[in-house]
Amino acid sequence: MARLLVAEDYDDFRELLADYLRARGHDVIEARNGAEAIEAARLEHPDAIVMDLMMPVRDGASATRELKASSATRGIPVVAVTAAAPRGVPAQEICPGCDALVSKPVDFGTLLGTLATLLRS
């Protein structure tokens, strides 16, 4: 299974998502904001990142831009998670650098499928 970083400021949802992914065999690292996500990605080298776009301290879009600008982390796929995206809009338009987009409320099956696709690439 994969080593995943989940960046989400809402504690209950972050824990629910992390527990769900762990129950499916993944190793999960948690971050509460974009700044923590950048640090965790640099230190832990996850296989993929699930990144909420609207977080305090540092939002997910700016954190993703920084991660994609660094040679050490640019290859890590980022799945943007947001309630603010209109359906059908490509991930790159919502979050430049993000590899995929999953709308909130999150359908866990869709998220797992998206992660599986990105991890196979």
Short mmCIF file of N, CA, C and O in Angstrom, two decimals:
data_model
loop_
_atom_site.label_atom_id
_atom_site.label_comp_id
_atom_site.label_asym_id
_atom_site.label_seq_id
_atom_site.Cartn_x
_atom_site.Cartn_y
_atom_site.Cartn_z
N MET A 1 0.83 -1.19 0.00
CA MET A 1 0.00 0.00 0.00
C MET A 1 0.87 1.25 0.00
O MET A 1 2.07 1.18 0.10
N ALA A 2 0.23 2.41 -0.04
CA ALA A 2 0.95 3.67 -0.20
C ALA A 2 1.13 4.43 1.11
O ALA A 2 0.37 4.25 2.05
N ARG A 3 2.11 5.31 1.09
CA ARG A 3 2.33 6.26 2.19
C ARG A 3 1.69 7.57 1.73
O ARG A 3 2.11 8.16 0.73
N LEU A 4 0.65 8.01 2.45
CA LEU A 4 -0.12 9.16 2.03
C LEU A 4 -0.05 10.28 3.07
O LEU A 4 -0.08 10.02 4.27
N LEU A 5 0.00 11.51 2.59
CA LEU A 5 -0.06 12.69 3.44
C LEU A 5 -1.46 13.29 3.27
O LEU A 5 -1.88 13.56 2.15
N VAL A 6 -2.17 13.46 4.38
CA VAL A 6 -3.49 14.09 4.37
C VAL A 6 -3.36 15.45 5.04
O VAL A 6 -3.04 15.54 6.23
N ALA A 7 -3.59 16.52 4.27
CA ALA A 7 -3.53 17.89 4.79
C ALA A 7 -4.95 18.46 4.82
O ALA A 7 -5.55 18.67 3.77
N GLU A 8 -5.45 18.66 6.02
CA GLU A 8 -6.84 19.12 6.23
C GLU A 8 -6.90 19.81 7.58
O GLU A 8 -6.45 19.25 8.59
N ASP A 9 -7.46 21.03 7.61
CA ASP A 9 -7.51 21.77 8.87
C ASP A 9 -8.65 21.36 9.79
O ASP A 9 -8.56 21.53 11.00
N TYR A 10 -9.70 20.80 9.26
CA TYR A 10 -10.83 20.40 10.08
C TYR A 10 -10.49 19.05 10.71
O TYR A 10 -10.44 18.02 10.03
N ASP A 11 -10.23 19.04 12.02
CA ASP A 11 -9.73 17.86 12.73
C ASP A 11 -10.59 16.62 12.51
O ASP A 11 -10.05 15.54 12.23
N ASP A 12 -11.90 16.74 12.68
CA ASP A 12 -12.78 15.58 12.56
C ASP A 12 -12.70 14.95 11.18
O ASP A 12 -12.62 13.73 11.04
N PHE A 13 -12.69 15.79 10.14
CA PHE A 13 -12.64 15.24 8.78
C PHE A 13 -11.27 14.65 8.48
O PHE A 13 -11.15 13.60 7.86
N ARG A 14 -10.20 15.34 8.94
CA ARG A 14 -8.84 14.81 8.72
C ARG A 14 -8.70 13.44 9.37
O ARG A 14 -8.19 12.49 8.76
N GLU A 15 -9.18 13.30 10.60
CA GLU A 15 -9.09 12.02 11.30
C GLU A 15 -9.95 10.95 10.64
O GLU A 15 -9.53 9.80 10.51
N LEU A 16 -11.14 11.33 10.18
CA LEU A 16 -12.01 10.38 9.47
C LEU A 16 -11.34 9.89 8.19
O LEU A 16 -11.29 8.69 7.91
N LEU A 17 -10.81 10.82 7.43
CA LEU A 17 -10.13 10.47 6.18
C LEU A 17 -8.90 9.61 6.44
O LEU A 17 -8.69 8.59 5.78
N ALA A 18 -8.10 9.99 7.43
CA ALA A 18 -6.90 9.21 7.77
C ALA A 18 -7.28 7.80 8.23
O ALA A 18 -6.66 6.81 7.81
N ASP A 19 -8.29 7.70 9.07
CA ASP A 19 -8.74 6.38 9.54
C ASP A 19 -9.24 5.52 8.39
O ASP A 19 -8.95 4.32 8.33
N TYR A 20 -9.99 6.13 7.48
CA TYR A 20 -10.51 5.41 6.32
C TYR A 20 -9.35 4.86 5.47
O TYR A 20 -9.36 3.70 5.06
N LEU A 21 -8.37 5.70 5.21
CA LEU A 21 -7.23 5.27 4.39
C LEU A 21 -6.38 4.23 5.10
O LEU A 21 -5.91 3.27 4.48
N ARG A 22 -6.20 4.38 6.41
CA ARG A 22 -5.45 3.37 7.18
C ARG A 22 -6.18 2.03 7.16
O ARG A 22 -5.55 0.98 7.07
N ALA A 23 -7.50 2.06 7.25
CA ALA A 23 -8.28 0.82 7.24
C ALA A 23 -8.14 0.09 5.90
O ALA A 23 -8.37 -1.12 5.84
N ARG A 24 -7.73 0.80 4.87
CA ARG A 24 -7.50 0.18 3.56
C ARG A 24 -6.02 -0.13 3.33
O ARG A 24 -5.59 -0.39 2.23
N GLY A 25 -5.24 -0.09 4.43
CA GLY A 25 -3.86 -0.54 4.37
C GLY A 25 -2.82 0.53 4.11
O GLY A 25 -1.63 0.22 4.01
N HIS A 26 -3.22 1.77 3.99
CA HIS A 26 -2.26 2.84 3.72
C HIS A 26 -1.61 3.35 5.00
O HIS A 26 -2.22 3.34 6.07
N ASP A 27 -0.38 3.81 4.87
CA ASP A 27 0.32 4.49 5.94
C ASP A 27 -0.01 5.98 5.77
O ASP A 27 0.17 6.52 4.67
N VAL A 28 -0.53 6.63 6.80
CA VAL A 28 -1.00 8.01 6.66
C VAL A 28 -0.26 8.96 7.60
O VAL A 28 -0.12 8.69 8.79
N ILE A 29 0.18 10.07 7.04
CA ILE A 29 0.79 11.17 7.76
C ILE A 29 -0.25 12.29 7.74
O ILE A 29 -0.90 12.50 6.71
N GLU A 30 -0.40 13.02 8.83
CA GLU A 30 -1.40 14.08 8.89
C GLU A 30 -0.76 15.45 9.05
O GLU A 30 0.26 15.59 9.72
N ALA A 31 -1.38 16.45 8.40
CA ALA A 31 -0.97 17.85 8.53
C ALA A 31 -2.23 18.69 8.70
O ALA A 31 -3.26 18.40 8.10
N ARG A 32 -2.13 19.75 9.51
CA ARG A 32 -3.29 20.60 9.79
C ARG A 32 -3.37 21.85 8.94
O ARG A 32 -4.36 22.57 9.00
N ASN A 33 -2.35 22.12 8.15
CA ASN A 33 -2.36 23.30 7.28
C ASN A 33 -1.29 23.12 6.20
O ASN A 33 -0.52 22.16 6.22
N GLY A 34 -1.25 24.07 5.27
CA GLY A 34 -0.31 23.96 4.17
C GLY A 34 1.14 24.01 4.58
O GLY A 34 1.99 23.33 3.99
N ALA A 35 1.46 24.79 5.61
CA ALA A 35 2.85 24.86 6.08
C ALA A 35 3.29 23.51 6.64
O ALA A 35 4.39 23.03 6.34
N GLU A 36 2.43 22.88 7.43
CA GLU A 36 2.76 21.55 7.95
C GLU A 36 2.85 20.53 6.82
O GLU A 36 3.68 19.62 6.87
N ALA A 37 2.02 20.69 5.80
CA ALA A 37 2.05 19.76 4.66
C ALA A 37 3.38 19.84 3.92
O ALA A 37 3.96 18.81 3.55
N ILE A 38 3.87 21.05 3.73
CA ILE A 38 5.17 21.22 3.05
C ILE A 38 6.27 20.55 3.86
O ILE A 38 7.09 19.80 3.31
N GLU A 39 6.30 20.82 5.14
CA GLU A 39 7.32 20.23 6.01
C GLU A 39 7.23 18.71 6.01
O GLU A 39 8.25 18.01 5.87
N ALA A 40 6.02 18.18 6.15
CA ALA A 40 5.84 16.72 6.18
C ALA A 40 6.23 16.09 4.85
O ALA A 40 6.85 15.02 4.82
N ALA A 41 5.90 16.73 3.74
CA ALA A 41 6.26 16.18 2.43
C ALA A 41 7.77 16.13 2.26
O ALA A 41 8.31 15.15 1.75
N ARG A 42 8.45 17.16 2.72
CA ARG A 42 9.91 17.19 2.60
C ARG A 42 10.58 16.16 3.50
O ARG A 42 11.58 15.55 3.12
N LEU A 43 10.04 15.96 4.68
CA LEU A 43 10.64 15.02 5.63
C LEU A 43 10.24 13.57 5.39
O LEU A 43 11.04 12.66 5.57
N GLU A 44 8.99 13.34 5.01
CA GLU A 44 8.43 11.99 4.94
C GLU A 44 8.37 11.39 3.54
O GLU A 44 8.18 10.19 3.40
N HIS A 45 8.47 12.19 2.50
CA HIS A 45 8.43 11.72 1.11
C HIS A 45 7.25 10.78 0.84
O HIS A 45 7.44 9.61 0.49
N PRO A 46 6.01 11.27 1.01
CA PRO A 46 4.84 10.40 0.77
C PRO A 46 4.71 10.05 -0.70
O PRO A 46 5.29 10.71 -1.57
N ASP A 47 3.95 8.99 -0.97
CA ASP A 47 3.68 8.59 -2.35
C ASP A 47 2.67 9.51 -3.02
O ASP A 47 2.67 9.65 -4.24
N ALA A 48 1.78 10.11 -2.22
CA ALA A 48 0.77 11.05 -2.73
C ALA A 48 0.29 11.92 -1.58
O ALA A 48 0.45 11.57 -0.41
N ILE A 49 -0.30 13.06 -1.95
CA ILE A 49 -0.83 14.01 -0.97
C ILE A 49 -2.29 14.28 -1.27
O ILE A 49 -2.66 14.54 -2.42
N VAL A 50 -3.12 14.23 -0.22
CA VAL A 50 -4.51 14.66 -0.31
C VAL A 50 -4.53 16.03 0.37
O VAL A 50 -4.30 16.13 1.58
N MET A 51 -4.78 17.10 -0.41
CA MET A 51 -4.58 18.47 0.06
C MET A 51 -5.87 19.28 0.02
O MET A 51 -6.39 19.57 -1.06
N ASP A 52 -6.37 19.64 1.20
CA ASP A 52 -7.48 20.59 1.26
C ASP A 52 -6.96 21.92 0.74
O ASP A 52 -5.82 22.31 1.02
N LEU A 53 -7.78 22.64 -0.02
CA LEU A 53 -7.30 23.89 -0.59
C LEU A 53 -7.49 25.08 0.32
O LEU A 53 -6.74 26.05 0.25
N MET A 54 -8.48 25.03 1.20
CA MET A 54 -8.78 26.18 2.06
C MET A 54 -8.39 25.84 3.50
O MET A 54 -9.15 25.20 4.22
N MET A 55 -7.17 26.26 3.88
CA MET A 55 -6.66 25.99 5.22
C MET A 55 -6.01 27.26 5.77
O MET A 55 -5.58 28.12 5.01
N PRO A 56 -5.92 27.36 7.11
CA PRO A 56 -5.23 28.51 7.70
C PRO A 56 -3.71 28.35 7.60
O PRO A 56 -3.22 27.31 7.18
N VAL A 57 -3.01 29.37 8.00
CA VAL A 57 -1.55 29.46 8.00
C VAL A 57 -1.03 29.50 6.56
O VAL A 57 -0.38 30.45 6.16
N ARG A 58 -1.34 28.48 5.79
CA ARG A 58 -0.94 28.42 4.38
C ARG A 58 -1.98 27.58 3.65
O ARG A 58 -2.25 26.45 4.04
N ASP A 59 -2.59 28.13 2.61
CA ASP A 59 -3.63 27.38 1.91
C ASP A 59 -3.00 26.28 1.05
O ASP A 59 -1.80 26.29 0.76
N GLY A 60 -3.84 25.34 0.66
CA GLY A 60 -3.36 24.18 -0.10
C GLY A 60 -2.83 24.52 -1.47
O GLY A 60 -1.90 23.87 -1.96
N ALA A 61 -3.40 25.52 -2.12
CA ALA A 61 -2.94 25.89 -3.46
C ALA A 61 -1.51 26.44 -3.42
O ALA A 61 -0.66 26.06 -4.22
N SER A 62 -1.22 27.33 -2.46
CA SER A 62 0.14 27.87 -2.38
C SER A 62 1.13 26.81 -1.90
O SER A 62 2.27 26.77 -2.35
N ALA A 63 0.68 25.92 -1.02
CA ALA A 63 1.55 24.82 -0.58
C ALA A 63 1.88 23.91 -1.76
O ALA A 63 3.02 23.49 -1.94
N THR A 64 0.89 23.63 -2.59
CA THR A 64 1.11 22.79 -3.77
C THR A 64 2.09 23.45 -4.72
O THR A 64 3.00 22.79 -5.25
N ARG A 65 1.93 24.74 -4.95
CA ARG A 65 2.87 25.46 -5.84
C ARG A 65 4.31 25.33 -5.33
O ARG A 65 5.23 25.08 -6.11
N GLU A 66 4.49 25.47 -4.03
CA GLU A 66 5.85 25.36 -3.47
C GLU A 66 6.38 23.94 -3.61
O GLU A 66 7.55 23.73 -3.97
N LEU A 67 5.54 22.95 -3.35
CA LEU A 67 5.98 21.56 -3.48
C LEU A 67 6.34 21.23 -4.92
O LEU A 67 7.33 20.53 -5.18
N LYS A 68 5.58 21.71 -5.87
CA LYS A 68 5.84 21.43 -7.29
C LYS A 68 7.05 22.21 -7.82
O LYS A 68 7.63 21.83 -8.82
N ALA A 69 7.44 23.28 -7.13
CA ALA A 69 8.61 24.06 -7.54
C ALA A 69 9.92 23.44 -7.06
O ALA A 69 10.99 23.80 -7.55
N SER A 70 9.83 22.51 -6.13
CA SER A 70 11.03 21.89 -5.57
C SER A 70 11.33 20.56 -6.25
O SER A 70 10.44 19.71 -6.37
N SER A 71 12.57 20.35 -6.64
CA SER A 71 12.93 19.08 -7.28
C SER A 71 12.74 17.89 -6.34
O SER A 71 12.49 16.78 -6.78
N ALA A 72 12.81 18.13 -5.03
CA ALA A 72 12.67 17.04 -4.06
C ALA A 72 11.23 16.56 -3.92
O ALA A 72 10.99 15.42 -3.53
N THR A 73 10.25 17.41 -4.23
CA THR A 73 8.84 17.04 -4.00
C THR A 73 7.95 17.18 -5.23
O THR A 73 6.78 16.79 -5.18
N ARG A 74 8.46 17.68 -6.34
CA ARG A 74 7.60 17.92 -7.51
C ARG A 74 6.96 16.66 -8.07
O ARG A 74 5.90 16.72 -8.68
N GLY A 75 7.56 15.52 -7.87
CA GLY A 75 7.01 14.28 -8.42
C GLY A 75 5.91 13.65 -7.58
O GLY A 75 5.32 12.65 -7.98
N ILE A 76 5.61 14.22 -6.42
CA ILE A 76 4.57 13.67 -5.56
C ILE A 76 3.21 14.12 -6.09
O ILE A 76 2.94 15.32 -6.16
N PRO A 77 2.34 13.18 -6.46
CA PRO A 77 1.01 13.57 -6.93
C PRO A 77 0.20 14.23 -5.82
O PRO A 77 0.25 13.80 -4.67
N VAL A 78 -0.53 15.29 -6.18
CA VAL A 78 -1.37 16.01 -5.22
C VAL A 78 -2.82 15.95 -5.68
O VAL A 78 -3.14 16.34 -6.80
N VAL A 79 -3.68 15.45 -4.79
CA VAL A 79 -5.12 15.45 -5.03
C VAL A 79 -5.71 16.60 -4.23
O VAL A 79 -5.66 16.60 -3.00
N ALA A 80 -6.23 17.61 -4.92
CA ALA A 80 -6.87 18.73 -4.26
C ALA A 80 -8.26 18.32 -3.81
O ALA A 80 -8.98 17.63 -4.53
N VAL A 81 -8.61 18.73 -2.60
CA VAL A 81 -9.94 18.46 -2.05
C VAL A 81 -10.55 19.80 -1.67
O VAL A 81 -9.94 20.56 -0.90
N THR A 82 -11.73 20.10 -2.22
CA THR A 82 -12.35 21.39 -1.94
C THR A 82 -13.85 21.35 -2.17
O THR A 82 -14.34 20.57 -2.98
N ALA A 83 -14.55 22.20 -1.43
CA ALA A 83 -15.98 22.37 -1.64
C ALA A 83 -16.23 23.54 -2.58
O ALA A 83 -17.35 23.75 -3.02
N ALA A 84 -15.19 24.28 -2.92
CA ALA A 84 -15.33 25.51 -3.69
C ALA A 84 -15.22 25.33 -5.20
O ALA A 84 -15.31 26.30 -5.93
N ALA A 85 -15.03 24.14 -5.68
CA ALA A 85 -14.83 23.93 -7.12
C ALA A 85 -16.12 23.57 -7.83
O ALA A 85 -16.81 22.65 -7.41
N PRO A 86 -16.44 24.27 -8.90
CA PRO A 86 -17.59 23.87 -9.70
C PRO A 86 -17.31 22.51 -10.36
O PRO A 86 -16.17 22.23 -10.75
N ARG A 87 -18.31 21.69 -10.45
CA ARG A 87 -18.14 20.37 -11.07
C ARG A 87 -17.71 20.50 -12.52
O ARG A 87 -18.14 21.39 -13.24
N GLY A 88 -16.80 19.63 -12.92
CA GLY A 88 -16.35 19.58 -14.31
C GLY A 88 -15.19 20.50 -14.64
O GLY A 88 -14.68 20.47 -15.74
N VAL A 89 -14.77 21.32 -13.69
CA VAL A 89 -13.63 22.20 -13.93
C VAL A 89 -12.36 21.41 -13.68
O VAL A 89 -12.22 20.76 -12.66
N PRO A 90 -11.41 21.44 -14.63
CA PRO A 90 -10.16 20.67 -14.45
C PRO A 90 -9.37 21.11 -13.22
O PRO A 90 -9.37 22.29 -12.84
N ALA A 91 -8.69 20.15 -12.62
CA ALA A 91 -7.89 20.41 -11.42
C ALA A 91 -6.91 21.55 -11.62
O ALA A 91 -6.73 22.38 -10.74
N GLN A 92 -6.27 21.60 -12.79
CA GLN A 92 -5.25 22.62 -13.05
C GLN A 92 -5.82 24.03 -13.04
O GLN A 92 -5.11 24.98 -12.76
N GLU A 93 -7.11 24.19 -13.34
CA GLU A 93 -7.72 25.51 -13.31
C GLU A 93 -8.01 25.95 -11.87
O GLU A 93 -7.95 27.13 -11.55
N ILE A 94 -8.34 25.01 -11.01
CA ILE A 94 -8.64 25.30 -9.61
C ILE A 94 -7.36 25.44 -8.80
O ILE A 94 -7.22 26.31 -7.96
N CYS A 95 -6.43 24.53 -9.05
CA CYS A 95 -5.18 24.48 -8.28
C CYS A 95 -4.03 24.12 -9.21
O CYS A 95 -3.74 22.93 -9.42
N PRO A 96 -3.38 25.13 -9.81
CA PRO A 96 -2.24 24.83 -10.67
C PRO A 96 -1.21 23.97 -9.93
O PRO A 96 -0.85 24.25 -8.80
N GLY A 97 -0.80 22.89 -10.56
CA GLY A 97 0.15 21.96 -9.95
C GLY A 97 -0.51 20.72 -9.38
O GLY A 97 0.14 19.70 -9.21
N CYS A 98 -1.79 20.83 -9.08
CA CYS A 98 -2.51 19.65 -8.56
C CYS A 98 -2.72 18.65 -9.69
O CYS A 98 -2.95 19.02 -10.84
N ASP A 99 -2.66 17.39 -9.36
CA ASP A 99 -2.79 16.33 -10.36
C ASP A 99 -4.22 15.85 -10.54
O ASP A 99 -4.55 15.24 -11.55
N ALA A 100 -5.06 16.10 -9.53
CA ALA A 100 -6.46 15.68 -9.59
C ALA A 100 -7.25 16.52 -8.60
O ALA A 100 -6.68 17.17 -7.72
N LEU A 101 -8.57 16.48 -8.74
CA LEU A 101 -9.46 17.24 -7.88
C LEU A 101 -10.62 16.36 -7.45
O LEU A 101 -11.21 15.67 -8.28
N VAL A 102 -10.90 16.37 -6.15
CA VAL A 102 -12.06 15.66 -5.61
C VAL A 102 -12.87 16.68 -4.83
O VAL A 102 -12.34 17.38 -3.97
N SER A 103 -14.15 16.79 -5.17
CA SER A 103 -15.02 17.77 -4.52
C SER A 103 -15.55 17.26 -3.19
O SER A 103 -15.77 16.07 -3.01
N LYS A 104 -15.75 18.21 -2.26
CA LYS A 104 -16.41 17.91 -1.00
C LYS A 104 -17.90 18.10 -1.22
O LYS A 104 -18.28 19.00 -1.95
N PRO A 105 -18.75 17.33 -0.61
CA PRO A 105 -18.41 16.23 0.29
C PRO A 105 -17.72 15.11 -0.49
O PRO A 105 -18.12 14.77 -1.61
N VAL A 106 -16.67 14.57 0.10
CA VAL A 106 -15.83 13.58 -0.56
C VAL A 106 -16.54 12.23 -0.65
O VAL A 106 -17.06 11.73 0.34
N ASP A 107 -16.56 11.70 -1.85
CA ASP A 107 -16.99 10.32 -2.06
C ASP A 107 -15.72 9.48 -1.91
O ASP A 107 -14.79 9.61 -2.71
N PHE A 108 -15.66 8.66 -0.87
CA PHE A 108 -14.43 7.93 -0.57
C PHE A 108 -14.02 6.98 -1.68
O PHE A 108 -12.85 6.78 -1.93
N GLY A 109 -14.99 6.39 -2.37
CA GLY A 109 -14.67 5.52 -3.50
C GLY A 109 -13.99 6.29 -4.62
O GLY A 109 -13.02 5.81 -5.22
N THR A 110 -14.48 7.50 -4.89
CA THR A 110 -13.86 8.35 -5.91
C THR A 110 -12.44 8.73 -5.51
O THR A 110 -11.52 8.69 -6.32
N LEU A 111 -12.27 9.07 -4.24
CA LEU A 111 -10.93 9.42 -3.76
C LEU A 111 -9.97 8.25 -3.89
O LEU A 111 -8.85 8.40 -4.39
N LEU A 112 -10.41 7.07 -3.48
CA LEU A 112 -9.55 5.88 -3.60
C LEU A 112 -9.20 5.60 -5.06
O LEU A 112 -8.06 5.27 -5.38
N GLY A 113 -10.18 5.70 -5.94
CA GLY A 113 -9.93 5.49 -7.37
C GLY A 113 -8.95 6.49 -7.93
O GLY A 113 -8.07 6.15 -8.73
N THR A 114 -9.11 7.74 -7.53
CA THR A 114 -8.21 8.81 -8.00
C THR A 114 -6.78 8.54 -7.51
O THR A 114 -5.83 8.64 -8.28
N LEU A 115 -6.65 8.19 -6.25
CA LEU A 115 -5.32 7.88 -5.72
C LEU A 115 -4.70 6.68 -6.42
O LEU A 115 -3.52 6.70 -6.78
N ALA A 116 -5.50 5.64 -6.66
CA ALA A 116 -4.99 4.44 -7.33
C ALA A 116 -4.48 4.78 -8.73
O ALA A 116 -3.40 4.33 -9.15
N THR A 117 -5.22 5.62 -9.45
CA THR A 117 -4.81 6.03 -10.80
C THR A 117 -3.51 6.81 -10.75
O THR A 117 -2.59 6.55 -11.54
N LEU A 118 -3.41 7.75 -9.84
CA LEU A 118 -2.18 8.57 -9.74
C LEU A 118 -0.98 7.74 -9.30
O LEU A 118 0.14 7.97 -9.76
N LEU A 119 -1.20 6.79 -8.42
CA LEU A 119 -0.09 5.97 -7.92
C LEU A 119 0.41 4.98 -8.97
O LEU A 119 1.56 4.54 -8.92
N ARG A 120 -0.44 4.63 -9.93
CA ARG A 120 -0.03 3.73 -11.01
C ARG A 120 0.79 4.47 -12.07
O ARG A 120 1.54 3.87 -12.81
N SER A 121 0.62 5.79 -12.18
CA SER A 121 1.28 6.56 -13.23
C SER A 121 2.76 6.66 -13.00
O SER A 121 3.28 6.66 -11.97
#
